C-alpha positions as protocol buffer text, in pm:
chain_id: "A"
residue {
  index: 1
  type: MET
  ca { x: -5 y: 15 z: 3 }
}
residue {
  index: 2
  type: ALA
  ca { x: 285 y: 242 z: 82 }
}
residue {
  index: 3
  type: ASP
  ca { x: 438 y: 165 z: -257 }
}
residue {
  index: 4
  type: GLU
  ca { x: 129 y: 225 z: -420 }
}
residue {
  index: 5
  type: ALA
  ca { x: 89 y: 587 z: -248 }
}
residue {
  index: 6
  type: LYS
  ca { x: 453 y: 660 z: -314 }
}
residue {
  index: 7
  type: ALA
  ca { x: 401 y: 568 z: -716 }
}
residue {
  index: 8
  type: LYS
  ca { x: 105 y: 798 z: -719 }
}
residue {
  index: 9
  type: GLY
  ca { x: 323 y: 1080 z: -546 }
}
residue {
  index: 10
  type: ASN
  ca { x: 595 y: 1040 z: -789 }
}
residue {
  index: 11
  type: ALA
  ca { x: 362 y: 1051 z: -1095 }
}
residue {
  index: 12
  type: ALA
  ca { x: 185 y: 1372 z: -951 }
}
residue {
  index: 13
  type: PHE
  ca { x: 533 y: 1504 z: -874 }
}
residue {
  index: 14
  type: SER
  ca { x: 655 y: 1447 z: -1247 }
}
residue {
  index: 15
  type: ALA
  ca { x: 334 y: 1613 z: -1379 }
}
residue {
  index: 16
  type: GLY
  ca { x: 396 y: 1924 z: -1161 }
}
residue {
  index: 17
  type: ASN
  ca { x: 114 y: 1859 z: -912 }
}
residue {
  index: 18
  type: PHE
  ca { x: 314 y: 1912 z: -609 }
}
residue {
  index: 19
  type: GLU
  ca { x: 26 y: 1958 z: -367 }
}
residue {
  index: 20
  type: ASP
  ca { x: -103 y: 1612 z: -486 }
}
residue {
  index: 21
  type: ALA
  ca { x: 222 y: 1482 z: -459 }
}
residue {
  index: 22
  type: ILE
  ca { x: 255 y: 1587 z: -81 }
}
residue {
  index: 23
  type: ARG
  ca { x: -81 y: 1422 z: -41 }
}
residue {
  index: 24
  type: HIS
  ca { x: 10 y: 1094 z: -173 }
}
residue {
  index: 25
  type: PHE
  ca { x: 368 y: 1088 z: -1 }
}
residue {
  index: 26
  type: THR
  ca { x: 189 y: 1189 z: 345 }
}
residue {
  index: 27
  type: ALA
  ca { x: -35 y: 894 z: 291 }
}
residue {
  index: 28
  type: ALA
  ca { x: 253 y: 658 z: 227 }
}
residue {
  index: 29
  type: ILE
  ca { x: 444 y: 798 z: 526 }
}
residue {
  index: 30
  type: GLU
  ca { x: 150 y: 702 z: 734 }
}
residue {
  index: 31
  type: LEU
  ca { x: 194 y: 357 z: 636 }
}
residue {
  index: 32
  type: ALA
  ca { x: 557 y: 328 z: 634 }
}
residue {
  index: 33
  type: PRO
  ca { x: 701 y: 604 z: 875 }
}
residue {
  index: 34
  type: LYS
  ca { x: 1038 y: 481 z: 880 }
}
residue {
  index: 35
  type: ASN
  ca { x: 1097 y: 506 z: 505 }
}
residue {
  index: 36
  type: HIS
  ca { x: 1346 y: 775 z: 456 }
}
residue {
  index: 37
  type: VAL
  ca { x: 1281 y: 801 z: 67 }
}
residue {
  index: 38
  type: LEU
  ca { x: 918 y: 910 z: 137 }
}
residue {
  index: 39
  type: TYR
  ca { x: 1029 y: 1201 z: 338 }
}
residue {
  index: 40
  type: SER
  ca { x: 1297 y: 1300 z: 81 }
}
residue {
  index: 41
  type: ASN
  ca { x: 1034 y: 1293 z: -187 }
}
residue {
  index: 42
  type: ARG
  ca { x: 792 y: 1504 z: 11 }
}
residue {
  index: 43
  type: SER
  ca { x: 1092 y: 1749 z: 97 }
}
residue {
  index: 44
  type: ALA
  ca { x: 1135 y: 1803 z: -287 }
}
residue {
  index: 45
  type: ALA
  ca { x: 757 y: 1859 z: -339 }
}
residue {
  index: 46
  type: TYR
  ca { x: 749 y: 2113 z: -53 }
}
residue {
  index: 47
  type: ALA
  ca { x: 1054 y: 2281 z: -198 }
}
residue {
  index: 48
  type: SER
  ca { x: 894 y: 2304 z: -542 }
}
residue {
  index: 49
  type: LEU
  ca { x: 612 y: 2503 z: -373 }
}
residue {
  index: 50
  type: HIS
  ca { x: 870 y: 2717 z: -192 }
}
residue {
  index: 51
  type: GLN
  ca { x: 753 y: 2601 z: 135 }
}
residue {
  index: 52
  type: TYR
  ca { x: 1111 y: 2568 z: 260 }
}
residue {
  index: 53
  type: ALA
  ca { x: 1010 y: 2518 z: 632 }
}
residue {
  index: 54
  type: GLU
  ca { x: 829 y: 2211 z: 552 }
}
residue {
  index: 55
  type: ALA
  ca { x: 1085 y: 2093 z: 314 }
}
residue {
  index: 56
  type: LEU
  ca { x: 1347 y: 2127 z: 574 }
}
residue {
  index: 57
  type: THR
  ca { x: 1165 y: 1930 z: 844 }
}
residue {
  index: 58
  type: ASP
  ca { x: 1126 y: 1634 z: 598 }
}
residue {
  index: 59
  type: ALA
  ca { x: 1491 y: 1655 z: 495 }
}
residue {
  index: 60
  type: GLU
  ca { x: 1601 y: 1665 z: 871 }
}
residue {
  index: 61
  type: LYS
  ca { x: 1393 y: 1357 z: 918 }
}
residue {
  index: 62
  type: THR
  ca { x: 1532 y: 1199 z: 598 }
}
residue {
  index: 63
  type: VAL
  ca { x: 1891 y: 1246 z: 729 }
}
residue {
  index: 64
  type: GLU
  ca { x: 1797 y: 1115 z: 1087 }
}
residue {
  index: 65
  type: LEU
  ca { x: 1641 y: 809 z: 920 }
}
residue {
  index: 66
  type: LYS
  ca { x: 1935 y: 735 z: 695 }
}
residue {
  index: 67
  type: PRO
  ca { x: 2244 y: 958 z: 765 }
}
residue {
  index: 68
  type: ASP
  ca { x: 2466 y: 778 z: 528 }
}
residue {
  index: 69
  type: TRP
  ca { x: 2250 y: 868 z: 204 }
}
residue {
  index: 70
  type: ALA
  ca { x: 2414 y: 1168 z: 31 }
}
residue {
  index: 71
  type: LYS
  ca { x: 2055 y: 1250 z: -128 }
}
residue {
  index: 72
  type: GLY
  ca { x: 1935 y: 1327 z: 207 }
}
residue {
  index: 73
  type: PHE
  ca { x: 2188 y: 1614 z: 263 }
}
residue {
  index: 74
  type: SER
  ca { x: 2108 y: 1749 z: -87 }
}
residue {
  index: 75
  type: ARG
  ca { x: 1759 y: 1787 z: 33 }
}
residue {
  index: 76
  type: LEU
  ca { x: 1884 y: 1937 z: 346 }
}
residue {
  index: 77
  type: GLY
  ca { x: 2106 y: 2187 z: 148 }
}
residue {
  index: 78
  type: ALA
  ca { x: 1838 y: 2293 z: -85 }
}
residue {
  index: 79
  type: ALA
  ca { x: 1578 y: 2362 z: 203 }
}
residue {
  index: 80
  type: HIS
  ca { x: 1835 y: 2573 z: 396 }
}
residue {
  index: 81
  type: MET
  ca { x: 1940 y: 2758 z: 98 }
}
residue {
  index: 82
  type: GLY
  ca { x: 1552 y: 2836 z: 36 }
}
residue {
  index: 83
  type: LEU
  ca { x: 1543 y: 2962 z: 392 }
}
residue {
  index: 84
  type: HIS
  ca { x: 1868 y: 3185 z: 344 }
}
residue {
  index: 85
  type: HIS
  ca { x: 2055 y: 2954 z: 592 }
}
residue {
  index: 86
  type: TYR
  ca { x: 2352 y: 2971 z: 366 }
}
residue {
  index: 87
  type: GLU
  ca { x: 2602 y: 2854 z: 631 }
}
residue {
  index: 88
  type: ASP
  ca { x: 2370 y: 2552 z: 717 }
}
residue {
  index: 89
  type: ALA
  ca { x: 2331 y: 2477 z: 353 }
}
residue {
  index: 90
  type: VAL
  ca { x: 2706 y: 2489 z: 289 }
}
residue {
  index: 91
  type: SER
  ca { x: 2751 y: 2249 z: 569 }
}
residue {
  index: 92
  type: SER
  ca { x: 2495 y: 2010 z: 443 }
}
residue {
  index: 93
  type: TYR
  ca { x: 2627 y: 1997 z: 103 }
}
residue {
  index: 94
  type: LYS
  ca { x: 2984 y: 1933 z: 241 }
}
residue {
  index: 95
  type: LYS
  ca { x: 2843 y: 1651 z: 450 }
}
residue {
  index: 96
  type: GLY
  ca { x: 2687 y: 1499 z: 173 }
}
residue {
  index: 97
  type: LEU
  ca { x: 2997 y: 1515 z: -39 }
}
residue {
  index: 98
  type: ALA
  ca { x: 3195 y: 1362 z: 229 }
}
residue {
  index: 99
  type: ILE
  ca { x: 2949 y: 1049 z: 162 }
}
residue {
  index: 100
  type: ASP
  ca { x: 2958 y: 1052 z: -220 }
}
residue {
  index: 101
  type: PRO
  ca { x: 3230 y: 1308 z: -351 }
}
residue {
  index: 102
  type: ASN
  ca { x: 3140 y: 1272 z: -711 }
}
residue {
  index: 103
  type: ASN
  ca { x: 2777 y: 1360 z: -662 }
}
residue {
  index: 104
  type: GLU
  ca { x: 2712 y: 1628 z: -928 }
}
residue {
  index: 105
  type: ALA
  ca { x: 2387 y: 1780 z: -746 }
}
residue {
  index: 106
  type: LEU
  ca { x: 2584 y: 1816 z: -430 }
}
residue {
  index: 107
  type: LYS
  ca { x: 2875 y: 1994 z: -598 }
}
residue {
  index: 108
  type: SER
  ca { x: 2680 y: 2243 z: -796 }
}
residue {
  index: 109
  type: GLY
  ca { x: 2444 y: 2289 z: -510 }
}
residue {
  index: 110
  type: LEU
  ca { x: 2725 y: 2390 z: -303 }
}
residue {
  index: 111
  type: ALA
  ca { x: 2859 y: 2614 z: -578 }
}
residue {
  index: 112
  type: ASP
  ca { x: 2545 y: 2783 z: -620 }
}
residue {
  index: 113
  type: VAL
  ca { x: 2469 y: 2837 z: -245 }
}
residue {
  index: 114
  type: GLU
  ca { x: 2838 y: 2996 z: -204 }
}
residue {
  index: 115
  type: TYR
  ca { x: 2766 y: 3229 z: -487 }
}
residue {
  index: 116
  type: ALA
  ca { x: 2420 y: 3334 z: -324 }
}
residue {
  index: 117
  type: ALA
  ca { x: 2590 y: 3383 z: 3 }
}
residue {
  index: 118
  type: SER
  ca { x: 2853 y: 3599 z: -164 }
}
residue {
  index: 119
  type: ARG
  ca { x: 2583 y: 3803 z: -327 }
}
residue {
  index: 120
  type: SER
  ca { x: 2389 y: 3846 z: -20 }
}
residue {
  index: 121
  type: ARG
  ca { x: 2682 y: 3966 z: 223 }
}
residue {
  index: 122
  type: GLY
  ca { x: 2619 y: 4294 z: 391 }
}
residue {
  index: 123
  type: ALA
  ca { x: 2260 y: 4304 z: 345 }
}
residue {
  index: 124
  type: PRO
  ca { x: 1989 y: 4057 z: 489 }
}
residue {
  index: 125
  type: PRO
  ca { x: 1787 y: 3880 z: 238 }
}
residue {
  index: 126
  type: SER
  ca { x: 1452 y: 3976 z: 173 }
}
residue {
  index: 127
  type: SER
  ca { x: 1307 y: 3672 z: -10 }
}
residue {
  index: 128
  type: SER
  ca { x: 1330 y: 3319 z: -100 }
}
residue {
  index: 129
  type: SER
  ca { x: 1526 y: 3403 z: -410 }
}
residue {
  index: 130
  type: PRO
  ca { x: 1925 y: 3475 z: -389 }
}
residue {
  index: 131
  type: PHE
  ca { x: 1837 y: 3787 z: -596 }
}
residue {
  index: 132
  type: GLY
  ca { x: 1526 y: 3892 z: -395 }
}
residue {
  index: 133
  type: ASP
  ca { x: 1671 y: 4231 z: -277 }
}
residue {
  index: 134
  type: ILE
  ca { x: 1732 y: 4357 z: -630 }
}
residue {
  index: 135
  type: PHE
  ca { x: 1357 y: 4357 z: -684 }
}
residue {
  index: 136
  type: SER
  ca { x: 1231 y: 4545 z: -360 }
}
residue {
  index: 137
  type: GLY
  ca { x: 1108 y: 4924 z: -377 }
}
residue {
  index: 138
  type: THR
  ca { x: 1102 y: 5154 z: -644 }
}
residue {
  index: 139
  type: GLU
  ca { x: 1498 y: 5125 z: -726 }
}
residue {
  index: 140
  type: MET
  ca { x: 1421 y: 4837 z: -961 }
}
residue {
  index: 141
  type: TRP
  ca { x: 1182 y: 5045 z: -1200 }
}
residue {
  index: 142
  type: SER
  ca { x: 1438 y: 5337 z: -1175 }
}
residue {
  index: 143
  type: LYS
  ca { x: 1723 y: 5113 z: -1305 }
}
residue {
  index: 144
  type: LEU
  ca { x: 1493 y: 4961 z: -1565 }
}
residue {
  index: 145
  type: THR
  ca { x: 1399 y: 5315 z: -1678 }
}
residue {
  index: 146
  type: ALA
  ca { x: 1752 y: 5448 z: -1686 }
}
residue {
  index: 147
  type: ASP
  ca { x: 1870 y: 5166 z: -1917 }
}
residue {
  index: 148
  type: PRO
  ca { x: 1801 y: 5220 z: -2283 }
}
residue {
  index: 149
  type: THR
  ca { x: 1717 y: 4875 z: -2352 }
}
residue {
  index: 150
  type: THR
  ca { x: 1508 y: 4766 z: -2062 }
}
residue {
  index: 151
  type: ARG
  ca { x: 1322 y: 5117 z: -2104 }
}
residue {
  index: 152
  type: LEU
  ca { x: 1201 y: 5006 z: -2408 }
}
residue {
  index: 153
  type: PHE
  ca { x: 1062 y: 4698 z: -2265 }
}
residue {
  index: 154
  type: LEU
  ca { x: 871 y: 4884 z: -1998 }
}
residue {
  index: 155
  type: GLN
  ca { x: 639 y: 4992 z: -2288 }
}
residue {
  index: 156
  type: GLN
  ca { x: 544 y: 4621 z: -2320 }
}
residue {
  index: 157
  type: PRO
  ca { x: 251 y: 4526 z: -2076 }
}
residue {
  index: 158
  type: ASP
  ca { x: 335 y: 4166 z: -2053 }
}
residue {
  index: 159
  type: PHE
  ca { x: 689 y: 4247 z: -1956 }
}
residue {
  index: 160
  type: VAL
  ca { x: 562 y: 4501 z: -1696 }
}
residue {
  index: 161
  type: LYS
  ca { x: 325 y: 4210 z: -1564 }
}
residue {
  index: 162
  type: MET
  ca { x: 614 y: 3978 z: -1525 }
}
residue {
  index: 163
  type: MET
  ca { x: 839 y: 4208 z: -1341 }
}
residue {
  index: 164
  type: GLN
  ca { x: 531 y: 4304 z: -1118 }
}
residue {
  index: 165
  type: ASP
  ca { x: 488 y: 3929 z: -1027 }
}
residue {
  index: 166
  type: ILE
  ca { x: 850 y: 3894 z: -963 }
}
residue {
  index: 167
  type: GLN
  ca { x: 867 y: 4209 z: -747 }
}
residue {
  index: 168
  type: LYS
  ca { x: 556 y: 4065 z: -558 }
}
residue {
  index: 169
  type: ASN
  ca { x: 735 y: 3727 z: -499 }
}
residue {
  index: 170
  type: PRO
  ca { x: 1096 y: 3701 z: -618 }
}
residue {
  index: 171
  type: SER
  ca { x: 1069 y: 3305 z: -609 }
}
residue {
  index: 172
  type: ASN
  ca { x: 868 y: 3361 z: -945 }
}
residue {
  index: 173
  type: LEU
  ca { x: 1183 y: 3456 z: -1135 }
}
residue {
  index: 174
  type: ASN
  ca { x: 1241 y: 3088 z: -1212 }
}
residue {
  index: 175
  type: SER
  ca { x: 916 y: 3093 z: -1413 }
}
residue {
  index: 176
  type: TYR
  ca { x: 1044 y: 3378 z: -1645 }
}
residue {
  index: 177
  type: LEU
  ca { x: 1414 y: 3279 z: -1704 }
}
residue {
  index: 178
  type: LYS
  ca { x: 1329 y: 3163 z: -2050 }
}
residue {
  index: 179
  type: ASP
  ca { x: 1216 y: 3529 z: -2142 }
}
residue {
  index: 180
  type: GLN
  ca { x: 1526 y: 3694 z: -2279 }
}
residue {
  index: 181
  type: ARG
  ca { x: 1390 y: 4048 z: -2166 }
}
residue {
  index: 182
  type: VAL
  ca { x: 1383 y: 3921 z: -1806 }
}
residue {
  index: 183
  type: MET
  ca { x: 1741 y: 3802 z: -1839 }
}
residue {
  index: 184
  type: GLN
  ca { x: 1815 y: 4133 z: -1956 }
}
residue {
  index: 185
  type: ALA
  ca { x: 1656 y: 4314 z: -1687 }
}
residue {
  index: 186
  type: LEU
  ca { x: 1812 y: 4084 z: -1434 }
}
residue {
  index: 187
  type: GLY
  ca { x: 2165 y: 4175 z: -1591 }
}
residue {
  index: 188
  type: VAL
  ca { x: 2086 y: 4561 z: -1549 }
}
residue {
  index: 189
  type: LEU
  ca { x: 1969 y: 4492 z: -1185 }
}
residue {
  index: 190
  type: LEU
  ca { x: 2270 y: 4319 z: -1098 }
}
residue {
  index: 191
  type: ASN
  ca { x: 2489 y: 4564 z: -1293 }
}
residue {
  index: 192
  type: MET
  ca { x: 2615 y: 4266 z: -1491 }
}
residue {
  index: 193
  type: LYS
  ca { x: 2645 y: 4220 z: -1864 }
}
residue {
  index: 194
  type: ILE
  ca { x: 2428 y: 3924 z: -1939 }
}
residue {
  index: 195
  type: GLN
  ca { x: 2449 y: 3818 z: -2310 }
}
residue {
  index: 196
  type: THR
  ca { x: 2123 y: 3792 z: -2478 }
}
residue {
  index: 197
  type: PRO
  ca { x: 2187 y: 3795 z: -2834 }
}
residue {
  index: 198
  type: ASN
  ca { x: 1826 y: 3735 z: -2944 }
}
residue {
  index: 199
  type: SER
  ca { x: 1681 y: 3941 z: -2667 }
}
residue {
  index: 200
  type: THR
  ca { x: 1494 y: 4168 z: -2914 }
}
residue {
  index: 201
  type: GLU
  ca { x: 1402 y: 3929 z: -3173 }
}
residue {
  index: 202
  type: GLY
  ca { x: 1056 y: 3881 z: -3230 }
}
residue {
  index: 203
  type: MET
  ca { x: 949 y: 4139 z: -2976 }
}
residue {
  index: 204
  type: ASP
  ca { x: 666 y: 4402 z: -3020 }
}
residue {
  index: 205
  type: ILE
  ca { x: 925 y: 4697 z: -2959 }
}
residue {
  index: 206
  type: PRO
  ca { x: 858 y: 5036 z: -3097 }
}
residue {
  index: 207
  type: ASP
  ca { x: 1067 y: 5160 z: -3386 }
}
residue {
  index: 208
  type: ARG
  ca { x: 1360 y: 5353 z: -3298 }
}
residue {
  index: 209
  type: LYS
  ca { x: 1508 y: 5625 z: -3513 }
}
residue {
  index: 210
  type: ARG
  ca { x: 1803 y: 5470 z: -3695 }
}
residue {
  index: 211
  type: PRO
  ca { x: 2053 y: 5627 z: -3914 }
}
residue {
  index: 212
  type: ALA
  ca { x: 2000 y: 5623 z: -4273 }
}
residue {
  index: 213
  type: GLU
  ca { x: 2155 y: 5299 z: -4326 }
}
residue {
  index: 214
  type: SER
  ca { x: 2022 y: 5287 z: -4711 }
}
residue {
  index: 215
  type: GLU
  ca { x: 2246 y: 5596 z: -4798 }
}
residue {
  index: 216
  type: PRO
  ca { x: 2563 y: 5518 z: -4977 }
}
residue {
  index: 217
  type: ALA
  ca { x: 2867 y: 5590 z: -4742 }
}
residue {
  index: 218
  type: LYS
  ca { x: 3081 y: 5890 z: -4877 }
}
residue {
  index: 219
  type: ALA
  ca { x: 3403 y: 5789 z: -5056 }
}
residue {
  index: 220
  type: GLU
  ca { x: 3613 y: 5953 z: -4792 }
}
residue {
  index: 221
  type: GLU
  ca { x: 3437 y: 5755 z: -4516 }
}
residue {
  index: 222
  type: ARG
  ca { x: 3474 y: 5440 z: -4703 }
}
residue {
  index: 223
  type: GLU
  ca { x: 3849 y: 5498 z: -4741 }
}
residue {
  index: 224
  type: ALA
  ca { x: 3908 y: 5603 z: -4379 }
}
residue {
  index: 225
  type: GLU
  ca { x: 3875 y: 5255 z: -4237 }
}
residue {
  index: 226
  type: PRO
  ca { x: 4101 y: 5221 z: -3944 }
}
residue {
  index: 227
  type: GLU
  ca { x: 4392 y: 4983 z: -3933 }
}
residue {
  index: 228
  type: PRO
  ca { x: 4351 y: 4661 z: -3751 }
}
residue {
  index: 229
  type: MET
  ca { x: 4491 y: 4697 z: -3386 }
}
residue {
  index: 230
  type: GLU
  ca { x: 4680 y: 4413 z: -3232 }
}
residue {
  index: 231
  type: VAL
  ca { x: 4490 y: 4251 z: -2945 }
}
residue {
  index: 232
  type: PRO
  ca { x: 4665 y: 4178 z: -2618 }
}
residue {
  index: 233
  type: GLU
  ca { x: 4740 y: 3811 z: -2549 }
}
residue {
  index: 234
  type: GLU
  ca { x: 4529 y: 3825 z: -2235 }
}
residue {
  index: 235
  type: GLU
  ca { x: 4229 y: 3997 z: -2408 }
}
residue {
  index: 236
  type: ARG
  ca { x: 4239 y: 3752 z: -2665 }
}
residue {
  index: 237
  type: GLU
  ca { x: 4248 y: 3465 z: -2446 }
}
residue {
  index: 238
  type: THR
  ca { x: 3935 y: 3605 z: -2244 }
}
residue {
  index: 239
  type: LYS
  ca { x: 3741 y: 3655 z: -2567 }
}
residue {
  index: 240
  type: GLU
  ca { x: 3808 y: 3297 z: -2647 }
}
residue {
  index: 241
  type: ARG
  ca { x: 3701 y: 3166 z: -2325 }
}
residue {
  index: 242
  type: LYS
  ca { x: 3379 y: 3377 z: -2330 }
}
residue {
  index: 243
  type: ALA
  ca { x: 3308 y: 3226 z: -2686 }
}
residue {
  index: 244
  type: GLN
  ca { x: 3386 y: 2878 z: -2566 }
}
residue {
  index: 245
  type: ALA
  ca { x: 3152 y: 2949 z: -2277 }
}
residue {
  index: 246
  type: GLN
  ca { x: 2875 y: 3057 z: -2489 }
}
residue {
  index: 247
  type: LYS
  ca { x: 2918 y: 2733 z: -2704 }
}
residue {
  index: 248
  type: GLU
  ca { x: 2902 y: 2522 z: -2373 }
}
residue {
  index: 249
  type: LYS
  ca { x: 2566 y: 2720 z: -2291 }
}
residue {
  index: 250
  type: GLU
  ca { x: 2417 y: 2675 z: -2642 }
}
residue {
  index: 251
  type: ALA
  ca { x: 2497 y: 2274 z: -2585 }
}
residue {
  index: 252
  type: GLY
  ca { x: 2335 y: 2313 z: -2247 }
}
residue {
  index: 253
  type: ASN
  ca { x: 2023 y: 2453 z: -2397 }
}
residue {
  index: 254
  type: ALA
  ca { x: 2018 y: 2190 z: -2652 }
}
residue {
  index: 255
  type: ALA
  ca { x: 2020 y: 1930 z: -2373 }
}
residue {
  index: 256
  type: TYR
  ca { x: 1770 y: 2112 z: -2177 }
}
residue {
  index: 257
  type: LYS
  ca { x: 1530 y: 2084 z: -2462 }
}
residue {
  index: 258
  type: LYS
  ca { x: 1578 y: 1723 z: -2502 }
}
residue {
  index: 259
  type: LYS
  ca { x: 1523 y: 1659 z: -2127 }
}
residue {
  index: 260
  type: ASP
  ca { x: 1860 y: 1547 z: -2102 }
}
residue {
  index: 261
  type: PHE
  ca { x: 1940 y: 1738 z: -1764 }
}
residue {
  index: 262
  type: GLU
  ca { x: 2255 y: 1567 z: -1647 }
}
residue {
  index: 263
  type: THR
  ca { x: 2413 y: 1663 z: -1961 }
}
residue {
  index: 264
  type: ALA
  ca { x: 2253 y: 2034 z: -1946 }
}
residue {
  index: 265
  type: ILE
  ca { x: 2388 y: 2069 z: -1593 }
}
residue {
  index: 266
  type: GLU
  ca { x: 2736 y: 1943 z: -1701 }
}
residue {
  index: 267
  type: ARG
  ca { x: 2756 y: 2207 z: -2006 }
}
residue {
  index: 268
  type: TYR
  ca { x: 2621 y: 2496 z: -1784 }
}
residue {
  index: 269
  type: THR
  ca { x: 2883 y: 2414 z: -1505 }
}
residue {
  index: 270
  type: LYS
  ca { x: 3176 y: 2414 z: -1783 }
}
residue {
  index: 271
  type: ALA
  ca { x: 3049 y: 2743 z: -1902 }
}
residue {
  index: 272
  type: ILE
  ca { x: 3056 y: 2872 z: -1557 }
}
residue {
  index: 273
  type: GLU
  ca { x: 3420 y: 2767 z: -1522 }
}
residue {
  index: 274
  type: LEU
  ca { x: 3510 y: 2950 z: -1832 }
}
residue {
  index: 275
  type: ASP
  ca { x: 3330 y: 3278 z: -1775 }
}
residue {
  index: 276
  type: ASP
  ca { x: 3212 y: 3335 z: -1431 }
}
residue {
  index: 277
  type: GLU
  ca { x: 3085 y: 3685 z: -1498 }
}
residue {
  index: 278
  type: ASP
  ca { x: 2776 y: 3570 z: -1710 }
}
residue {
  index: 279
  type: ILE
  ca { x: 2514 y: 3493 z: -1457 }
}
residue {
  index: 280
  type: SER
  ca { x: 2288 y: 3353 z: -1716 }
}
residue {
  index: 281
  type: PHE
  ca { x: 2483 y: 3032 z: -1686 }
}
residue {
  index: 282
  type: LEU
  ca { x: 2421 y: 3009 z: -1312 }
}
residue {
  index: 283
  type: THR
  ca { x: 2043 y: 3094 z: -1351 }
}
residue {
  index: 284
  type: ASN
  ca { x: 2018 y: 2836 z: -1649 }
}
residue {
  index: 285
  type: ARG
  ca { x: 2167 y: 2570 z: -1430 }
}
residue {
  index: 286
  type: ALA
  ca { x: 1938 y: 2665 z: -1135 }
}
residue {
  index: 287
  type: ALA
  ca { x: 1642 y: 2636 z: -1356 }
}
residue {
  index: 288
  type: VAL
  ca { x: 1751 y: 2285 z: -1460 }
}
residue {
  index: 289
  type: TYR
  ca { x: 1779 y: 2163 z: -1094 }
}
residue {
  index: 290
  type: LEU
  ca { x: 1456 y: 2326 z: -1022 }
}
residue {
  index: 291
  type: GLU
  ca { x: 1287 y: 2125 z: -1306 }
}
residue {
  index: 292
  type: MET
  ca { x: 1478 y: 1801 z: -1240 }
}
residue {
  index: 293
  type: GLY
  ca { x: 1347 y: 1770 z: -888 }
}
residue {
  index: 294
  type: LYS
  ca { x: 1426 y: 1410 z: -857 }
}
residue {
  index: 295
  type: VAL
  ca { x: 1220 y: 1175 z: -673 }
}
residue {
  index: 296
  type: TYR
  ca { x: 1285 y: 830 z: -609 }
}
């Protein structure tokens, strides 16, 4: 009977019906209260609903029942991170890695929480998102208005609605990461350059006044082409790394579309190693983990 309820919970979780999953896992736990996997699965369902306090309680029970199971510490780390208990999250991931040093989920979770902790130092977290503080107050709208690109986005009702939704609950950011306008806005708010080559492609953006591109260039202008400059070795290497990082990201995107999440994570992680200035690699990897939400 417990296995039947567990199977129903797994099916509901896979379908994104997290409340139903919690109900089924709870029923299974009542029948098999010593089964650590059931608490682990319910913890994942709670975390998917951003109910991190409940996720933490179940993760702690998982570790109590099965202290040598690395996955339990992954659940524990995720719950602590959701609650902004960064030191506890780091400790949890490290304990899991002591059990399973090659666990990619634990290694990536540790990297993500350390990044989130570094971003939040000096200011108390304001939400369940590591980026929550950048969406608070009127400063967000001021920054978006000041930037020439995002200022245009503010003329689009659907974009404004998305940003209002994120401002209301920063955890909703994960729902909009595929929208290139949101990624562009995130870069502006974080004062980071996020490369979004197709960010304006296909969008209903008001026409801007452009130079008369159709007019033929004057003869003297055509002849005054600058001489090619030598690029310093260090700069050339940086450009090459960034280019390679973009290729890794594209490979990760392709794997993600095929639901090959493990490969997607591997590619995004490689992109981060090559170029740690582009936050889109990190947010893409976080989105994969959110969708994976493995249950057993």
